[in-house]
Coordinates of C-alpha atoms and ligand atoms in Angstrom, one line a residue:
M1499 CA 151.8 34.8 -155.6
G1500 CA 155.3 35.6 -156.9
V1501 CA 158.3 33.4 -156.0
V1502 CA 160.5 35.4 -153.7
S1503 CA 163.1 33.7 -151.6
V1504 CA 164.7 35.5 -148.7
V1505 CA 167.9 34.1 -147.3
V1506 CA 169.5 36.0 -144.5
M1507 CA 172.6 34.7 -142.6
G1508 CA 171.6 32.9 -139.4
I1509 CA 167.8 32.9 -140.1
P1510 CA 166.0 30.0 -141.7
A1511 CA 165.5 30.6 -145.4
V1512 CA 161.8 31.4 -145.4
R1513 CA 160.3 31.3 -148.9
R1514 CA 157.1 32.9 -150.1
G1515 CA 155.2 31.6 -153.1
H1516 CA 155.1 28.2 -154.7
P1517 CA 158.3 26.1 -154.7
P1518 CA 159.6 24.6 -158.0
V1519 CA 157.8 21.4 -158.8
A1520 CA 159.5 20.2 -162.1
G1521 CA 159.0 16.5 -162.5
R1522 CA 156.4 16.2 -159.8
P1523 CA 153.7 13.6 -160.7
D1524 CA 150.1 14.8 -160.4
T1525 CA 149.2 13.4 -157.1
P1526 CA 147.3 15.0 -154.2
Y1527 CA 149.7 13.4 -151.6
L1528 CA 152.8 14.9 -150.0
L1529 CA 155.2 13.0 -152.2
D1530 CA 158.9 13.9 -152.4
K1531 CA 161.6 13.2 -155.1
F1532 CA 162.8 10.1 -153.2
G1533 CA 159.3 8.5 -153.3
R1534 CA 158.4 9.1 -149.7
V1535 CA 154.9 10.2 -148.8
A1536 CA 154.3 12.3 -145.7
R1537 CA 151.3 11.1 -143.7
D1538 CA 152.3 12.3 -140.3
L1539 CA 151.8 16.0 -139.5
R1540 CA 153.6 17.6 -136.5
V1541 CA 152.1 20.9 -135.5
S1542 CA 154.0 23.1 -133.1
I1543 CA 151.7 25.4 -131.4
T1544 CA 154.0 27.5 -129.1
E1545 CA 157.6 28.1 -128.4
K1546 CA 156.9 28.6 -124.7
C1547 CA 157.7 25.9 -122.2
S1548 CA 157.4 25.2 -118.5
L1549 CA 160.8 23.3 -118.4
R1550 CA 164.3 24.1 -119.7
C1551 CA 165.7 20.8 -120.7
T1552 CA 169.4 21.3 -121.4
Y1553 CA 169.4 19.3 -124.7
C1554 CA 166.6 21.6 -126.0
M1555 CA 166.1 25.1 -124.5
P1556 CA 168.4 27.8 -123.3
E1557 CA 168.2 28.7 -119.6
E1558 CA 166.2 31.9 -120.4
G1559 CA 163.7 30.2 -122.8
L1560 CA 163.3 30.8 -126.5
P1561 CA 162.7 34.4 -127.7
A1562 CA 158.9 34.9 -127.6
I1563 CA 157.0 34.8 -130.9
P1564 CA 154.9 37.9 -131.2
A1565 CA 151.2 37.1 -130.6
D1566 CA 150.2 38.2 -134.0
E1567 CA 152.7 35.8 -135.6
L1568 CA 151.4 32.7 -133.8
L1569 CA 148.8 30.7 -135.7
S1570 CA 145.4 31.1 -133.9
A1571 CA 143.2 28.1 -132.9
E1572 CA 141.0 28.7 -135.9
E1573 CA 144.0 28.9 -138.3
I1574 CA 145.4 25.7 -136.8
V1575 CA 142.1 23.9 -137.3
R1576 CA 141.9 25.1 -140.9
V1577 CA 145.4 23.8 -141.8
V1578 CA 144.9 20.5 -140.0
A1579 CA 141.6 20.0 -141.9
L1580 CA 143.3 20.9 -145.2
A1581 CA 146.2 18.5 -144.5
V1582 CA 143.9 15.6 -143.9
R1583 CA 141.3 16.3 -146.6
E1584 CA 143.5 17.5 -149.4
L1585 CA 147.0 16.0 -148.7
G1586 CA 146.4 12.6 -147.3
V1587 CA 147.7 13.2 -143.8
R1588 CA 146.6 10.4 -141.5
E1589 CA 147.8 11.4 -138.0
V1590 CA 148.2 14.8 -136.4
R1591 CA 150.5 15.4 -133.4
F1592 CA 150.6 18.7 -131.5
T1593 CA 153.9 19.7 -130.0
G1594 CA 156.0 22.7 -129.2
G1595 CA 157.6 24.2 -127.0
E1596 CA 155.1 22.8 -124.6
P1597 CA 151.5 22.5 -125.9
L1598 CA 150.0 22.7 -122.4
M1599 CA 151.3 26.3 -122.3
R1600 CA 148.5 27.2 -124.6
R1601 CA 145.2 28.0 -122.8
D1602 CA 143.2 27.3 -126.0
L1603 CA 144.7 23.8 -126.4
E1604 CA 141.3 22.2 -125.6
Q1605 CA 139.7 24.5 -128.2
I1606 CA 142.3 23.5 -130.8
I1607 CA 141.8 19.8 -130.1
A1608 CA 138.0 20.1 -130.2
G1609 CA 138.0 22.1 -133.4
C1610 CA 140.3 19.5 -135.1
K1611 CA 138.2 16.6 -133.9
A1612 CA 135.1 18.2 -135.2
A1613 CA 136.8 18.9 -138.6
V1614 CA 138.5 15.5 -139.1
P1615 CA 136.8 13.1 -136.7
D1616 CA 138.5 10.0 -138.0
T1617 CA 142.0 11.2 -137.8
P1618 CA 144.0 10.3 -134.6
L1619 CA 145.0 13.4 -132.6
A1620 CA 148.1 13.0 -130.4
M1621 CA 150.2 15.3 -128.3
T1622 CA 153.9 15.3 -127.3
T1623 CA 154.1 16.9 -123.8
N1624 CA 156.3 17.3 -120.8
A1625 CA 153.1 16.6 -118.7
V1626 CA 153.7 19.4 -116.3
G1627 CA 150.1 20.3 -115.2
L1628 CA 148.6 17.6 -117.3
E1629 CA 147.0 16.1 -114.2
H1630 CA 144.6 19.0 -114.3
R1631 CA 143.8 19.0 -118.0
A1632 CA 143.9 15.3 -119.0
R1633 CA 140.1 14.9 -118.6
G1634 CA 139.3 18.0 -120.6
L1635 CA 141.7 17.1 -123.3
A1636 CA 140.3 13.6 -123.6
R1637 CA 136.8 15.0 -123.8
A1638 CA 137.9 17.5 -126.4
G1639 CA 139.0 14.5 -128.6
L1640 CA 142.7 14.0 -127.9
D1641 CA 143.5 10.3 -128.5
R1642 CA 147.0 9.8 -127.3
V1643 CA 149.9 11.4 -125.5
N1644 CA 153.7 10.9 -125.6
V1645 CA 155.3 12.2 -122.5
S1646 CA 158.9 13.2 -122.3
L1647 CA 160.6 12.0 -119.1
D1648 CA 164.3 11.3 -118.9
T1649 CA 164.7 10.2 -115.3
V1650 CA 162.6 9.4 -112.2
D1651 CA 165.4 10.7 -109.9
H1652 CA 164.4 14.0 -108.4
V1653 CA 167.8 15.6 -108.3
G1654 CA 168.6 14.4 -111.8
F1655 CA 165.3 15.6 -113.2
A1656 CA 165.7 19.1 -111.7
R1657 CA 169.3 19.3 -113.0
L1658 CA 168.3 18.2 -116.5
T1659 CA 165.2 20.3 -116.9
R1660 CA 166.3 23.2 -114.6
R1661 CA 162.9 22.9 -112.9
D1662 CA 161.8 20.8 -109.8
R1663 CA 158.6 19.4 -111.4
L1664 CA 159.0 15.7 -111.4
E1665 CA 156.0 15.0 -109.2
S1666 CA 153.8 17.0 -111.5
V1667 CA 155.0 15.0 -114.5
L1668 CA 154.4 11.7 -112.8
A1669 CA 150.9 12.7 -111.7
G1670 CA 150.3 13.9 -115.3
I1671 CA 151.3 10.5 -116.8
R1672 CA 149.0 8.7 -114.4
A1673 CA 146.1 11.1 -115.1
A1674 CA 146.6 10.5 -118.9
G1675 CA 146.3 6.8 -118.4
R1676 CA 143.2 7.1 -116.2
E1677 CA 141.5 9.3 -118.8
G1678 CA 142.1 6.8 -121.6
L1679 CA 144.9 8.7 -123.4
A1680 CA 146.6 5.3 -123.5
P1681 CA 148.9 3.6 -123.9
V1682 CA 150.9 6.5 -122.6
K1683 CA 154.3 6.4 -124.4
V1684 CA 157.3 7.8 -122.5
N1685 CA 160.2 9.3 -124.5
A1686 CA 163.6 9.7 -122.9
V1687 CA 166.5 11.5 -124.5
L1688 CA 169.8 9.6 -123.9
M1689 CA 172.0 11.8 -121.8
R1690 CA 175.2 10.8 -120.0
E1691 CA 174.1 12.3 -116.7
T1692 CA 170.9 10.2 -116.6
L1693 CA 172.2 7.0 -118.2
S1694 CA 172.8 5.2 -114.9
G1695 CA 169.1 5.8 -114.0
A1696 CA 167.9 4.3 -117.2
S1697 CA 167.0 1.0 -115.6
D1698 CA 165.0 2.7 -112.8
L1699 CA 163.1 4.7 -115.5
L1700 CA 162.3 1.4 -117.3
R1701 CA 161.2 -0.2 -114.1
W1702 CA 158.9 2.7 -113.3
C1703 CA 157.4 2.6 -116.8
L1704 CA 156.8 -1.1 -116.7
D1705 CA 155.1 -0.8 -113.3
E1706 CA 152.9 2.0 -114.6
G1707 CA 152.0 0.3 -117.9
C1708 CA 153.7 2.9 -120.1
E1709 CA 155.8 2.1 -123.2
L1710 CA 159.2 3.6 -122.9
R1711 CA 161.4 4.6 -125.8
F1712 CA 164.9 6.1 -125.6
I1713 CA 166.0 8.6 -128.2
E1714 CA 169.6 9.4 -129.1
E1715 CA 170.3 13.1 -128.5
M1716 CA 170.3 15.1 -131.7
P1717 CA 172.2 18.4 -132.4
L1718 CA 169.1 20.5 -131.9
D1719 CA 170.0 22.0 -128.5
A1720 CA 169.9 25.8 -128.1
D1721 CA 173.2 25.9 -126.2
H1722 CA 175.0 24.0 -129.1
G1723 CA 176.6 21.7 -126.6
W1724 CA 176.0 18.5 -128.6
A1725 CA 179.1 16.6 -129.6
R1726 CA 179.0 13.4 -131.7
T1727 CA 181.9 12.0 -129.6
E1728 CA 180.1 12.7 -126.3
M1729 CA 176.6 11.5 -127.1
V1730 CA 175.2 8.3 -125.5
T1731 CA 174.5 5.7 -128.2
A1732 CA 171.8 3.1 -128.4
A1733 CA 174.6 0.4 -127.9
E1734 CA 175.7 2.0 -124.6
L1735 CA 172.1 2.0 -123.3
L1736 CA 171.6 -1.7 -124.2
D1737 CA 174.6 -2.5 -122.0
V1738 CA 173.2 -0.6 -119.1
L1739 CA 169.7 -2.1 -119.4
G1740 CA 171.1 -5.5 -120.1
A1741 CA 172.7 -5.6 -116.6
R1742 CA 169.2 -5.6 -115.0
F1743 CA 166.8 -6.9 -117.6
T1744 CA 166.9 -9.7 -120.2
L1745 CA 166.4 -8.0 -123.6
T1746 CA 165.4 -9.9 -126.7
E1747 CA 165.5 -8.0 -130.0
A1748 CA 162.0 -7.8 -131.5
G1749 CA 162.6 -5.5 -134.5
R1750 CA 160.4 -2.6 -135.5
R1751 CA 156.9 -2.9 -134.1
D1752 CA 155.4 -0.6 -136.8
P1753 CA 157.4 -0.3 -140.1
A1754 CA 156.5 3.4 -140.3
A1755 CA 157.8 4.1 -136.8
P1756 CA 161.5 4.6 -136.2
A1757 CA 161.7 2.8 -132.8
E1758 CA 163.4 -0.6 -132.8
S1759 CA 162.1 -2.6 -129.9
W1760 CA 163.3 -5.2 -127.4
L1761 CA 161.2 -7.6 -125.3
V1762 CA 161.9 -7.1 -121.6
D1763 CA 162.3 -10.3 -119.6
G1764 CA 160.6 -12.4 -122.2
G1765 CA 157.8 -9.9 -122.9
P1766 CA 155.1 -8.9 -123.5
A1767 CA 156.5 -5.6 -122.2
R1768 CA 158.9 -3.9 -124.5
V1769 CA 161.4 -1.1 -124.6
G1770 CA 162.1 0.9 -127.7
I1771 CA 165.2 2.7 -129.0
I1772 CA 165.1 5.5 -131.6
A1773 CA 168.7 5.6 -132.9
S1774 CA 168.1 8.8 -134.8
V1775 CA 171.9 9.5 -135.1
T1776 CA 173.7 6.2 -135.3
R1777 CA 170.9 4.5 -137.4
A1778 CA 169.2 7.3 -139.2
F1779 CA 165.8 6.5 -140.6
C1780 CA 165.5 9.3 -143.1
G1781 CA 164.7 6.8 -145.9
D1782 CA 161.4 5.9 -144.2
C1783 CA 160.5 9.4 -143.0
D1784 CA 156.8 10.2 -143.4
R1785 CA 156.7 13.5 -141.5
T1786 CA 155.7 17.0 -142.5
R1787 CA 155.9 19.9 -140.0
L1788 CA 154.2 23.2 -139.3
T1789 CA 155.9 25.7 -137.0
A1790 CA 154.0 27.7 -134.4
D1791 CA 154.4 30.8 -136.7
G1792 CA 153.0 29.0 -139.7
K1793 CA 156.0 27.8 -141.7
I1794 CA 156.1 24.4 -143.4
R1795 CA 159.2 22.4 -142.8
S1796 CA 159.9 19.2 -144.6
C1797 CA 162.6 18.1 -142.2
L1798 CA 163.8 18.8 -138.6
F1799 CA 167.2 19.6 -139.9
S1800 CA 166.6 21.6 -143.0
D1801 CA 166.6 25.4 -142.7
E1802 CA 164.3 25.7 -145.7
E1803 CA 160.8 26.8 -144.7
Y1804 CA 157.8 27.8 -146.7
D1805 CA 155.5 30.5 -145.4
L1806 CA 151.9 29.2 -145.2
R1807 CA 150.7 31.9 -142.8
T1808 CA 150.9 34.9 -145.1
P1809 CA 148.8 33.4 -147.9
L1810 CA 146.5 31.9 -145.3
R1811 CA 145.9 35.4 -143.9
E1812 CA 145.7 37.0 -147.4
G1813 CA 142.7 34.8 -148.1
A1814 CA 144.2 32.0 -150.2
H1815 CA 141.9 29.2 -151.1
D1816 CA 142.6 25.7 -149.7
A1817 CA 143.6 24.5 -153.1
D1818 CA 146.3 27.1 -153.3
L1819 CA 147.6 26.3 -149.9
A1820 CA 147.6 22.6 -150.7
T1821 CA 149.7 23.3 -153.8
L1822 CA 152.2 25.2 -151.8
W1823 CA 152.5 22.5 -149.2
R1824 CA 152.9 19.8 -151.9
G1825 CA 155.7 21.8 -153.5
A1826 CA 157.5 22.2 -150.1
M1827 CA 157.5 18.5 -149.6
W1828 CA 158.5 17.7 -153.2
N1829 CA 161.7 19.6 -152.4
K1830 CA 162.5 17.6 -149.3
W1831 CA 166.1 16.5 -149.2
A1832 CA 167.3 12.9 -148.8
G1833 CA 168.4 13.1 -145.2
H1834 CA 170.1 15.0 -142.4
G1835 CA 173.6 13.6 -142.5
I1836 CA 174.3 14.2 -138.8
D1837 CA 177.1 11.6 -139.0
A1838 CA 178.8 13.4 -141.9
A1839 CA 181.9 15.5 -141.1
D1840 CA 180.4 18.6 -142.9
F1841 CA 177.0 18.5 -140.9
V1842 CA 175.7 21.9 -140.0
P1843 CA 172.9 22.1 -137.3
P1844 CA 169.8 23.9 -138.3
E1845 CA 169.2 27.5 -137.1
R1846 CA 166.0 26.6 -135.3
T1847 CA 166.4 24.4 -132.3
M1848 CA 164.1 21.5 -131.3
G1849 CA 161.9 23.7 -129.1
A1850 CA 161.4 26.1 -131.9
I1851 CA 160.6 23.5 -134.6
G1852 CA 158.6 21.0 -132.5
G1853 CA 160.0 17.5 -132.0
Ligands
SAM796 N1 157.6 20.0 -124.6 C1 157.2 18.8 -125.2 C2 158.0 17.6 -124.8 O1 159.0 17.8 -124.2 O2 157.5 16.5 -125.0 C3 157.1 18.8 -126.7 C4 158.2 19.5 -127.4 S1 159.8 18.6 -127.3 C5 160.8 19.7 -128.3 C6 159.5 17.2 -128.3 C7 160.5 16.1 -128.1 O3 161.7 16.5 -128.6 C8 160.6 15.6 -126.7 O4 160.4 14.2 -126.7 C9 162.0 15.9 -126.4 O5 162.6 15.0 -125.5 C10 162.7 15.8 -127.8 N2 163.9 16.6 -127.9 C11 164.2 17.8 -127.5 N3 165.5 18.1 -127.8 C12 166.0 17.0 -128.3 C13 167.3 16.7 -128.8 N4 168.3 17.6 -128.8 N5 167.6 15.4 -129.2 C14 166.6 14.5 -129.2 N6 165.3 14.8 -128.8 C15 165.1 16.0 -128.4
SF4_797 FE1 160.4 22.1 -123.1 FE2 160.0 19.8 -124.3 FE3 162.2 21.3 -124.9 FE4 162.0 20.1 -122.5 S1 162.1 19.1 -124.6 S2 162.6 22.2 -122.9 S3 159.9 20.1 -122.1 S4 160.1 21.8 -125.3

């Protein structure tokens, strides 16, 4: 494979061939120049979605990826197996778009479970329709789900997601718990219009036995409406929750996870906050990403992508694909710099990368 880089204005810089690896130690793992090792693989499997959250998708949805450009179930299973066996990946999370939009999701999960039975398989989902698929997914080998839910207020939910599907989401969360996809973690993006309902959401999650984490909104919305001066910070949320609950700082539960946690009313229940903007955790990042059209991304915010799909379809051996992936991660940058004055958002939005 020759090294050809294609950079077109407004389109992520997709590179073909092996990236430069000068100085890279001879290790099978996904090491970068700053000493970080990627163990956590996020695989986006579709750009389609049943919701249109304002902080993520445009009203009309993302442009459709042509069917022949999407990785097939077999291709996804192959790259997941490769990542675990050759590159030291320890956890795989399926995301999107909305993973439930793929009819062959159960097949993808079952194939990955058969290929790498000891690797936890997780999914980030909006839970619309999960009620009807939780059992099949658990049987196929899915271990955990994170559900995105920003408010339990019907009107607020419909306004934020541009769809009236709250009941389906709540039923999906309960079904996931019943089927053992537990503990169900709930992720809520901090938005000004839902901030006053944050305490009700926490109450609901506590009552349902879910772990709730709030996430600061990042500049990854398709409508480019994000503004650093407008975003709700973790500090503001703590003020709102503190008016109803007694919160005691409990640090990070897992050193590799970015959520800082607080005990609620003395514990053991907790609430987490992922302050991705005001307290960036790039120094501890252990993620590597694959887009639905088969591009490796080392960071949510970097426009540099490496094309894995073409060599995969041209018959490359696992060893060659692994070398390509290692090089892509070796070239990962230090961090996103959202708080810097010269920050430029990436071309792909959250729904097109996979959060
Ligand atoms: N559709 C699934 C869902 O919503 O869980 C999976 C894909 S979604 C892109 C993954 C995660 O990204 C969700 O938890 C969502 O809340 C989060 N997300 C989307 N846009 C975001 C933004 N601008 N800032 C922070 N988180 C965002
Ligand atoms: Fe869809 Fe998830 Fe984006 Fe909401 S956050 S629009 S559910 S992909």
